[in-house]
mmCIF file of C-alpha atoms in Angstrom:
data_model
loop_
_atom_site.group_PDB
_atom_site.id
_atom_site.type_symbol
_atom_site.label_atom_id
_atom_site.label_comp_id
_atom_site.label_asym_id
_atom_site.label_seq_id
_atom_site.Cartn_x
_atom_site.Cartn_y
_atom_site.Cartn_z
ATOM 1 C CA MET T 1 0.000 0.000 0.000
ATOM 2 C CA GLN T 2 2.856 2.391 0.819
ATOM 3 C CA MET T 3 4.486 1.702 -2.548
ATOM 4 C CA ILE T 4 1.184 2.467 -4.306
ATOM 5 C CA GLN T 5 0.953 5.786 -2.466
ATOM 6 C CA ILE T 6 4.541 6.640 -3.399
ATOM 7 C CA LEU T 7 3.880 5.908 -7.075
ATOM 8 C CA SER T 8 0.474 7.582 -7.142
ATOM 9 C CA GLN T 9 1.846 11.070 -6.411
ATOM 10 C CA PRO T 10 4.124 11.401 -9.478
ATOM 11 C CA LEU T 11 1.445 9.753 -11.628
ATOM 12 C CA GLU T 12 -1.096 12.267 -10.372
ATOM 13 C CA ARG T 13 1.280 15.130 -11.171
ATOM 14 C CA LEU T 14 1.790 13.766 -14.681
ATOM 15 C CA ARG T 15 -1.969 13.425 -15.091
ATOM 16 C CA GLU T 16 -2.478 17.040 -14.004
ATOM 17 C CA ARG T 17 0.230 18.332 -16.333
ATOM 18 C CA TYR T 18 -1.300 16.361 -19.182
ATOM 19 C CA ALA T 19 -4.747 17.795 -18.418
ATOM 20 C CA GLU T 20 -3.367 21.355 -18.287
ATOM 21 C CA SER T 21 -1.305 21.043 -21.469
ATOM 22 C CA GLY T 22 -2.520 21.389 -25.024
ATOM 23 C CA VAL T 23 -1.599 17.776 -25.800
ATOM 24 C CA ARG T 24 -4.937 16.489 -24.558
ATOM 25 C CA THR T 25 -6.862 18.919 -26.777
ATOM 26 C CA PHE T 26 -4.686 18.086 -29.777
ATOM 27 C CA LEU T 27 -5.078 14.327 -29.325
ATOM 28 C CA HIS T 28 -8.852 14.713 -28.960
ATOM 29 C CA TRP T 29 -8.998 16.793 -32.155
ATOM 30 C CA TRP T 30 -6.693 14.379 -33.970
ATOM 31 C CA GLY T 31 -8.790 11.386 -32.910
ATOM 32 C CA GLU T 32 -11.986 13.087 -34.084
ATOM 33 C CA GLU T 33 -10.409 13.879 -37.452
ATOM 34 C CA LEU T 34 -9.251 10.275 -37.861
ATOM 35 C CA LEU T 35 -12.713 8.976 -36.973
ATOM 36 C CA ASN T 36 -14.304 11.305 -39.515
ATOM 37 C CA CYS T 37 -12.182 9.653 -42.217
ATOM 38 C CA LEU T 38 -13.736 6.241 -41.513
ATOM 39 C CA PRO T 39 -16.965 4.810 -42.956
ATOM 40 C CA PRO T 40 -20.080 5.555 -40.834
ATOM 41 C CA ARG T 41 -20.442 1.955 -39.565
ATOM 42 C CA TRP T 42 -16.823 1.783 -38.447
ATOM 43 C CA ARG T 43 -17.090 5.220 -36.870
ATOM 44 C CA ALA T 44 -20.202 4.229 -34.932
ATOM 45 C CA PHE T 45 -18.497 1.039 -33.740
ATOM 46 C CA LEU T 46 -15.338 2.813 -32.558
ATOM 47 C CA GLN T 47 -17.315 5.644 -30.947
ATOM 48 C CA TYR T 48 -19.381 3.186 -28.946
ATOM 49 C CA GLU T 49 -20.152 4.514 -25.461
ATOM 50 C CA PRO T 50 -21.104 2.122 -22.667
ATOM 51 C CA ALA T 51 -24.423 2.692 -20.973
ATOM 52 C CA CYS T 52 -24.597 4.051 -17.440
ATOM 53 C CA LEU T 53 -27.319 4.188 -14.803
ATOM 54 C CA LEU T 54 -27.987 7.642 -13.342
ATOM 55 C CA ILE T 55 -29.889 7.624 -10.049
ATOM 56 C CA ARG T 56 -31.208 10.856 -8.535
ATOM 57 C CA THR T 57 -32.175 10.466 -4.896
ATOM 58 C CA GLU T 58 -35.082 12.432 -3.448
ATOM 59 C CA GLY T 59 -35.775 11.095 0.021
ATOM 60 C CA ASP T 60 -37.252 7.615 -0.336
ATOM 61 C CA GLU T 61 -37.884 8.080 -4.054
ATOM 62 C CA LEU T 62 -35.447 7.365 -6.844
ATOM 63 C CA GLN T 63 -35.399 8.751 -10.351
ATOM 64 C CA VAL T 64 -33.485 6.241 -12.464
ATOM 65 C CA GLU T 65 -32.262 6.880 -15.999
ATOM 66 C CA ARG T 66 -30.350 4.659 -18.382
ATOM 67 C CA ARG T 67 -28.088 6.849 -20.504
ATOM 68 C CA ARG T 68 -25.599 6.286 -23.277
ATOM 69 C CA GLY T 69 -23.673 9.506 -23.611
ATOM 70 C CA ARG T 70 -26.295 12.229 -23.977
ATOM 71 C CA GLN T 71 -28.947 9.804 -25.193
ATOM 72 C CA LEU T 72 -31.691 8.719 -22.774
ATOM 73 C CA GLU T 73 -32.540 5.035 -23.325
ATOM 74 C CA GLY T 74 -35.106 4.625 -20.547
ATOM 75 C CA ASP T 75 -36.166 5.929 -17.145
ATOM 76 C CA LEU T 76 -38.438 5.328 -14.193
ATOM 77 C CA ARG T 77 -39.458 7.047 -10.980
ATOM 78 C CA ALA T 78 -40.429 4.967 -7.969
ATOM 79 C CA SER T 79 -39.832 4.479 -4.275
ATOM 80 C CA VAL T 80 -37.280 2.054 -2.929
ATOM 81 C CA GLN T 81 -40.022 -0.082 -1.351
ATOM 82 C CA SER T 82 -41.972 -0.407 -4.610
ATOM 83 C CA LEU T 83 -38.814 -1.362 -6.489
ATOM 84 C CA LYS T 84 -38.081 -4.022 -3.889
ATOM 85 C CA VAL T 85 -41.516 -5.523 -4.543
ATOM 86 C CA ASP T 86 -41.304 -5.350 -8.338
ATOM 87 C CA ARG T 87 -37.910 -4.602 -9.793
ATOM 88 C CA SER T 88 -38.542 -5.801 -13.337
ATOM 89 C CA ALA T 89 -38.453 -2.253 -14.729
ATOM 90 C CA LEU T 90 -35.236 -1.552 -12.815
ATOM 91 C CA ASP T 91 -33.640 -4.765 -14.057
ATOM 92 C CA GLN T 92 -34.530 -3.768 -17.592
ATOM 93 C CA LEU T 93 -32.697 -0.473 -17.135
ATOM 94 C CA VAL T 94 -29.681 -2.142 -15.541
ATOM 95 C CA GLY T 95 -29.489 -4.680 -18.351
ATOM 96 C CA GLN T 96 -27.933 -8.113 -18.544
ATOM 97 C CA GLY T 97 -24.777 -9.505 -20.124
ATOM 98 C CA ASP T 98 -23.323 -7.259 -22.807
ATOM 99 C CA GLU T 99 -26.118 -4.729 -22.282
ATOM 100 C CA ARG T 100 -25.432 -4.285 -18.573
ATOM 101 C CA VAL T 101 -24.512 -0.749 -17.554
ATOM 102 C CA SER T 102 -20.828 -0.119 -16.933
ATOM 103 C CA GLU T 103 -21.351 2.588 -14.297
ATOM 104 C CA ILE T 104 -23.934 3.373 -11.660
ATOM 105 C CA ILE T 105 -23.924 7.071 -10.794
ATOM 106 C CA VAL T 106 -25.756 8.515 -7.802
ATOM 107 C CA ALA T 107 -26.525 12.244 -8.007
ATOM 108 C CA LEU T 108 -27.288 13.674 -4.573
ATOM 109 C CA PRO T 109 -29.512 16.759 -4.252
ATOM 110 C CA ALA T 110 -27.836 20.139 -3.862
ATOM 111 C CA THR T 111 -29.166 20.422 -0.291
ATOM 112 C CA ASP T 112 -26.993 17.471 0.783
ATOM 113 C CA VAL T 113 -23.794 18.732 -0.845
ATOM 114 C CA MET T 114 -21.539 21.565 0.274
ATOM 115 C CA ARG T 115 -19.546 23.372 -2.386
ATOM 116 C CA ARG T 116 -16.793 25.891 -1.756
ATOM 117 C CA ARG T 117 -14.322 27.759 -3.932
ATOM 118 C CA LEU T 118 -10.961 28.040 -2.192
ATOM 119 C CA HIS T 119 -7.795 30.028 -2.801
ATOM 120 C CA LEU T 120 -4.815 27.941 -1.757
ATOM 121 C CA PRO T 121 -1.047 28.435 -2.046
ATOM 122 C CA GLU T 122 0.457 27.042 -5.217
ATOM 123 C CA ALA T 123 2.624 24.678 -3.158
ATOM 124 C CA ALA T 124 -0.527 22.860 -1.979
ATOM 125 C CA LYS T 125 -0.991 21.267 -5.388
ATOM 126 C CA SER T 126 1.342 18.334 -4.674
ATOM 127 C CA ASN T 127 -0.606 17.388 -1.503
ATOM 128 C CA LEU T 128 -4.005 18.823 -2.291
ATOM 129 C CA ASN T 129 -6.098 16.222 -0.459
ATOM 130 C CA GLN T 130 -4.053 16.558 2.722
ATOM 131 C CA VAL T 131 -4.324 20.350 2.622
ATOM 132 C CA LEU T 132 -8.077 20.180 2.030
ATOM 133 C CA ALA T 133 -8.508 17.741 4.902
ATOM 134 C CA PHE T 134 -6.637 20.179 7.142
ATOM 135 C CA GLU T 135 -8.804 23.087 5.942
ATOM 136 C CA MET T 136 -12.090 21.171 6.134
ATOM 137 C CA ASP T 137 -13.186 22.328 9.592
ATOM 138 C CA ARG T 138 -12.470 25.946 8.597
ATOM 139 C CA GLN T 139 -14.421 25.785 5.345
ATOM 140 C CA THR T 140 -17.329 23.548 6.418
ATOM 141 C CA PRO T 141 -19.199 22.788 9.649
ATOM 142 C CA PHE T 142 -17.621 19.322 9.678
ATOM 143 C CA LYS T 143 -14.248 17.801 10.338
ATOM 144 C CA ALA T 144 -12.380 15.893 7.658
ATOM 145 C CA ASP T 145 -13.287 12.505 9.146
ATOM 146 C CA GLN T 146 -16.997 13.377 9.038
ATOM 147 C CA VAL T 147 -17.272 13.978 5.303
ATOM 148 C CA TYR T 148 -16.366 12.528 1.948
ATOM 149 C CA PHE T 149 -14.915 15.160 -0.359
ATOM 150 C CA ASP T 150 -13.495 15.665 -3.804
ATOM 151 C CA ALA T 151 -11.867 18.657 -5.466
ATOM 152 C CA ARG T 152 -10.403 19.889 -8.712
ATOM 153 C CA VAL T 153 -8.139 22.773 -9.613
ATOM 154 C CA LEU T 154 -10.084 25.287 -11.674
ATOM 155 C CA ARG T 155 -7.154 27.481 -12.603
ATOM 156 C CA ARG T 156 -3.791 28.758 -11.441
ATOM 157 C CA ASP T 157 -3.206 32.406 -10.591
ATOM 158 C CA ALA T 158 0.447 32.828 -11.576
ATOM 159 C CA GLN T 159 0.643 36.418 -10.366
ATOM 160 C CA ALA T 160 -0.699 35.662 -6.891
ATOM 161 C CA ARG T 161 0.934 32.194 -6.884
ATOM 162 C CA GLN T 162 -2.374 30.642 -5.844
ATOM 163 C CA LEU T 163 -4.638 27.803 -6.919
ATOM 164 C CA ILE T 164 -8.371 28.294 -7.408
ATOM 165 C CA VAL T 165 -9.874 25.027 -6.135
ATOM 166 C CA ASP T 166 -13.461 23.791 -6.403
ATOM 167 C CA LEU T 167 -14.254 21.730 -3.281
ATOM 168 C CA VAL T 168 -17.329 19.533 -2.845
ATOM 169 C CA ALA T 169 -18.063 17.703 0.411
ATOM 170 C CA VAL T 170 -20.934 15.595 1.691
ATOM 171 C CA PRO T 171 -21.507 14.206 5.192
ATOM 172 C CA LYS T 172 -20.670 10.539 5.501
ATOM 173 C CA ALA T 173 -24.133 9.889 6.925
ATOM 174 C CA VAL T 174 -25.722 11.020 3.636
ATOM 175 C CA VAL T 175 -23.505 8.707 1.603
ATOM 176 C CA THR T 176 -24.120 5.828 4.005
ATOM 177 C CA ALA T 177 -27.892 6.303 3.682
ATOM 178 C CA ALA T 178 -27.691 6.385 -0.132
ATOM 179 C CA LEU T 179 -25.547 3.254 -0.191
ATOM 180 C CA ALA T 180 -28.003 1.505 2.124
ATOM 181 C CA GLN T 181 -30.906 2.332 -0.211
ATOM 182 C CA LEU T 182 -29.073 0.973 -3.221
ATOM 183 C CA SER T 183 -27.872 -2.064 -1.303
ATOM 184 C CA GLU T 184 -31.513 -3.030 -0.752
ATOM 185 C CA LEU T 185 -31.853 -3.053 -4.547
ATOM 186 C CA GLU T 186 -28.577 -4.951 -5.003
ATOM 187 C CA LEU T 187 -26.939 -1.981 -6.714
ATOM 188 C CA ALA T 188 -23.363 -0.878 -6.051
ATOM 189 C CA PRO T 189 -22.558 2.649 -7.293
ATOM 190 C CA THR T 190 -19.270 3.565 -8.929
ATOM 191 C CA ILE T 191 -19.743 7.330 -8.606
ATOM 192 C CA ILE T 192 -21.505 9.495 -6.037
ATOM 193 C CA ASP T 193 -21.847 13.051 -7.278
ATOM 194 C CA GLY T 194 -23.866 16.121 -6.459
ATOM 195 C CA ARG T 195 -26.333 17.790 -8.761
ATOM 196 C CA GLN T 196 -27.453 21.306 -9.391
ATOM 197 C CA GLN T 197 -30.582 21.944 -11.457
ATOM 198 C CA ASP T 198 -30.548 18.294 -12.621
ATOM 199 C CA GLU T 199 -26.959 18.630 -13.864
ATOM 200 C CA GLN T 200 -24.109 16.638 -12.364
ATOM 201 C CA LEU T 201 -21.234 18.528 -10.783
ATOM 202 C CA GLY T 202 -18.599 16.179 -12.199
ATOM 203 C CA PHE T 203 -17.069 14.915 -8.946
ATOM 204 C CA ASN T 204 -16.812 11.516 -7.301
ATOM 205 C CA LEU T 205 -17.426 11.634 -3.566
ATOM 206 C CA LEU T 206 -17.208 7.873 -3.186
ATOM 207 C CA PRO T 207 -13.898 6.693 -1.686
ATOM 208 C CA ALA T 208 -11.780 4.595 -4.038
ATOM 209 C CA ALA T 209 -12.019 1.552 -1.766
ATOM 210 C CA MET T 210 -15.827 1.567 -2.054
ATOM 211 C CA ARG T 211 -16.042 1.908 -5.830
ATOM 212 C CA THR T 212 -17.067 -0.965 -8.065
ATOM 213 C CA ARG T 213 -17.111 -1.149 -11.831
ATOM 214 C CA GLN T 214 -19.021 -3.320 -14.242
ATOM 215 C CA ALA T 215 -16.820 -4.554 -17.059
ATOM 216 C CA ASP T 216 -18.177 -3.824 -20.525
ATOM 217 C CA PRO T 217 -16.932 -6.477 -22.987
ATOM 218 C CA ARG T 218 -17.399 -4.165 -25.956
ATOM 219 C CA VAL T 219 -15.138 -1.582 -24.372
ATOM 220 C CA ARG T 220 -12.570 -4.341 -23.903
ATOM 221 C CA ILE T 221 -12.989 -5.304 -27.558
ATOM 222 C CA ASN T 222 -12.472 -1.678 -28.572
ATOM 223 C CA TRP T 223 -9.283 -1.549 -26.533
ATOM 224 C CA ILE T 224 -8.085 -4.784 -28.120
ATOM 225 C CA LEU T 225 -8.860 -3.426 -31.583
ATOM 226 C CA ALA T 226 -7.143 -0.156 -30.758
ATOM 227 C CA LEU T 227 -4.054 -1.954 -29.463
ATOM 228 C CA GLY T 228 -4.132 -4.184 -32.545
ATOM 229 C CA ALA T 229 -4.295 -1.106 -34.767
ATOM 230 C CA VAL T 230 -1.352 0.420 -32.911
ATOM 231 C CA ALA T 231 0.574 -2.849 -33.251
ATOM 232 C CA LEU T 232 -0.204 -3.062 -36.980
ATOM 233 C CA THR T 233 0.834 0.554 -37.406
ATOM 234 C CA GLY T 234 4.092 -0.233 -35.631
ATOM 235 C CA ILE T 235 4.674 -3.266 -37.860
ATOM 236 C CA VAL T 236 3.978 -1.233 -41.013
ATOM 237 C CA MET T 237 6.319 1.507 -39.819
ATOM 238 C CA TRP T 238 9.001 -1.078 -38.999
ATOM 239 C CA GLN T 239 8.607 -2.687 -42.424
ATOM 240 C CA SER T 240 8.786 0.722 -44.065
ATOM 241 C CA LEU T 241 11.956 1.548 -42.155
ATOM 242 C CA ALA T 242 13.413 -1.870 -43.025
ATOM 243 C CA MET T 243 12.627 -1.352 -46.713
ATOM 244 C CA ARG T 244 14.171 2.092 -46.607
ATOM 245 C CA GLU T 245 17.231 0.682 -44.904
ATOM 246 C CA ARG T 246 17.578 -2.009 -47.575
ATOM 247 C CA THR T 247 17.082 0.594 -50.320
ATOM 248 C CA LEU T 248 19.707 2.797 -48.701
ATOM 249 C CA GLU T 249 22.144 -0.111 -48.509
ATOM 250 C CA ALA T 250 21.533 -0.875 -52.208
ATOM 251 C CA LEU T 251 22.103 2.778 -53.090
ATOM 252 C CA LEU T 252 25.306 2.822 -51.054
ATOM 253 C CA ASP T 253 26.477 -0.301 -52.905
ATOM 254 C CA ASP T 254 25.677 1.371 -56.232
ATOM 255 C CA VAL T 255 27.527 4.492 -55.141
ATOM 256 C CA GLU T 256 30.541 2.418 -54.100
ATOM 257 C CA LEU T 257 30.484 0.568 -57.442
ATOM 258 C CA ALA T 258 30.228 3.847 -59.338
ATOM 259 C CA LYS T 259 33.075 5.196 -57.230
ATOM 260 C CA GLN T 260 35.256 2.198 -58.117
ATOM 261 C CA GLU T 261 34.392 2.574 -61.799
ATOM 262 C CA THR T 262 35.230 6.270 -61.608
ATOM 263 C CA LEU T 263 38.576 5.475 -60.007
ATOM 264 C CA GLN T 264 39.291 2.898 -62.719
ATOM 265 C CA SER T 265 38.365 5.397 -65.424
ATOM 266 C CA ALA T 266 40.603 8.007 -63.823
ATOM 267 C CA GLU T 267 43.482 5.501 -63.684
ATOM 268 C CA MET T 268 43.015 4.564 -67.346
ATOM 269 C CA GLU T 269 42.878 8.247 -68.262
ATOM 270 C CA ARG T 270 46.103 8.833 -66.343
ATOM 271 C CA GLN T 271 47.832 5.951 -68.124
ATOM 272 C CA VAL T 272 46.647 7.186 -71.523
ATOM 273 C CA ARG T 273 47.816 10.685 -70.673
ATOM 274 C CA GLU T 274 51.240 9.379 -69.627
ATOM 275 C CA ALA T 275 51.500 7.304 -72.832
ATOM 276 C CA ILE T 276 50.600 10.335 -74.937
ATOM 277 C CA ASN T 277 53.118 12.480 -73.083
ATOM 278 C CA ALA T 278 55.840 9.830 -73.596
ATOM 279 C CA ALA T 279 55.042 9.564 -77.301
ATOM 280 C CA ASN T 280 55.091 13.318 -77.658
ATOM 281 C CA PHE T 281 58.424 13.447 -75.819
ATOM 282 C CA LEU T 282 59.986 10.917 -78.208
ATOM 283 C CA ALA T 283 58.538 12.755 -81.162
ATOM 284 C CA ARG T 284 59.976 16.029 -79.945
ATOM 285 C CA LYS T 285 63.371 14.408 -79.344
ATOM 286 C CA ARG T 286 63.276 12.901 -82.803
ATOM 287 C CA ILE T 287 62.430 16.260 -84.288
ATOM 288 C CA GLU T 288 65.086 18.050 -82.271
ATOM 289 C CA ARG T 289 67.823 15.542 -83.281
ATOM 290 C CA PRO T 290 69.736 16.771 -86.389
ATOM 291 C CA ALA T 291 69.665 14.669 -89.547
ATOM 292 C CA THR T 292 72.770 12.529 -90.541
ATOM 293 C CA ILE T 293 73.394 14.523 -93.716
ATOM 294 C CA GLU T 294 73.564 17.690 -91.700
ATOM 295 C CA VAL T 295 76.088 16.122 -89.329
ATOM 296 C CA LEU T 296 78.270 14.998 -92.241
ATOM 297 C CA ARG T 297 78.130 18.441 -93.819
ATOM 298 C CA GLU T 298 79.144 20.025 -90.530
ATOM 299 C CA LEU T 299 82.044 17.584 -90.091
ATOM 300 C CA THR T 300 83.194 18.149 -93.657
ATOM 301 C CA GLN T 301 83.397 21.823 -93.017
ATOM 302 C CA LEU T 302 85.208 21.439 -89.708
ATOM 303 C CA ILE T 303 87.746 18.678 -90.592
ATOM 304 C CA PRO T 304 90.682 19.737 -92.772
ATOM 305 C CA ASP T 305 91.339 18.085 -96.114
ATOM 306 C CA GLY T 306 93.409 14.928 -96.022
ATOM 307 C CA THR T 307 91.838 13.693 -92.782
ATOM 308 C CA TRP T 308 90.453 10.154 -92.683
ATOM 309 C CA LEU T 309 87.643 8.976 -90.347
ATOM 310 C CA ASP T 310 87.256 5.318 -89.393
ATOM 311 C CA ARG T 311 83.984 5.705 -87.405
ATOM 312 C CA SER T 312 81.520 8.436 -86.554
ATOM 313 C CA VAL T 313 79.948 8.190 -83.132
#
C-alpha cells in the first residue's frame, strides 16, 4: 500500500500536467479527425459509449435513468419499497450480459452537498487532499473525518501564486444512507456526485475503496482493436523503415560501385595521358635531333682536307 501511495503522487502530477497542457486537446482533435475519415459503420463502432445508470435520490424516491452519452434510453421514478416488490423495470434499465450498464452514478440533491471555492497556495498542489482535509473544519461545519470530499483545480493564478480550487463535500451519513438504499436493490454505485438543477457537478465523492465497476466487454474489444491497430501501425512503420534501410544499402552499394568505376576510369585516363606524353616526348626528341646529312656536312666543313675517319659516333 505504501508503494502504491509513493507511485500515485508522481502519476497524479503527470496526469495534471497532461490535463493542463494542449496535448490532450490536440489528441482529442486528432482522434476526431481520424474517426471522420472512416466509414459511418466503423465510426459508430469505434465511438461506442457504454451505458450508465444515473440515479437521482429524493428522500425515499429514486429517479433512475439509463443513458448512453447524452442519449436517454429509458427511465423510471419509484420508491425504494416499490422497487423491492417489483424490480422488473429496474432490471430492464440495468441490463444483462453485454447490455449491462458499466457505471452506476448517484446524483445527490444540492441540499446534501456543500460546495466551496478556495484560494490555496500554489505549493498545496502536490498534496491537495491533505491540505483540504486540514482546511475542512475551517471551510465547512464538519471535520475531515466526518465527510467525503473531492476537489479539482479550476485554474492557477500565476501572479498571486495561488490555486483556485473547487471543493465539494458531503456528510458521511448522507452517503451511508444512499448506499443503504441501493444495497436493498442490489446496486453498487461507482460514482456518487452532487447535482445542481438536474446537472451533475462532475465529482466523485465515493472513496476509491468503495467503488465498483461493471466490465463492458465491448469496451474491452475496442481496446483490443485499438491496441491491434497500434501494433499493426508499428509493424507497417518497422517494415517501411526496413525497406528504406535495404534501399539505402543498395544505393550505397551502387555508389561504391560507381566510385570504383570512376577510379578505374581516372586511372586509365592517367595511363593514356602518360603514354601520350611519352610519345610526344619521343617525337619532340626525334624532331630536335639533327639529320645525318647535316652532321656529315658540318664535319666536312670542320675537318681539314686529307683527314680520314674510321667511325663516326
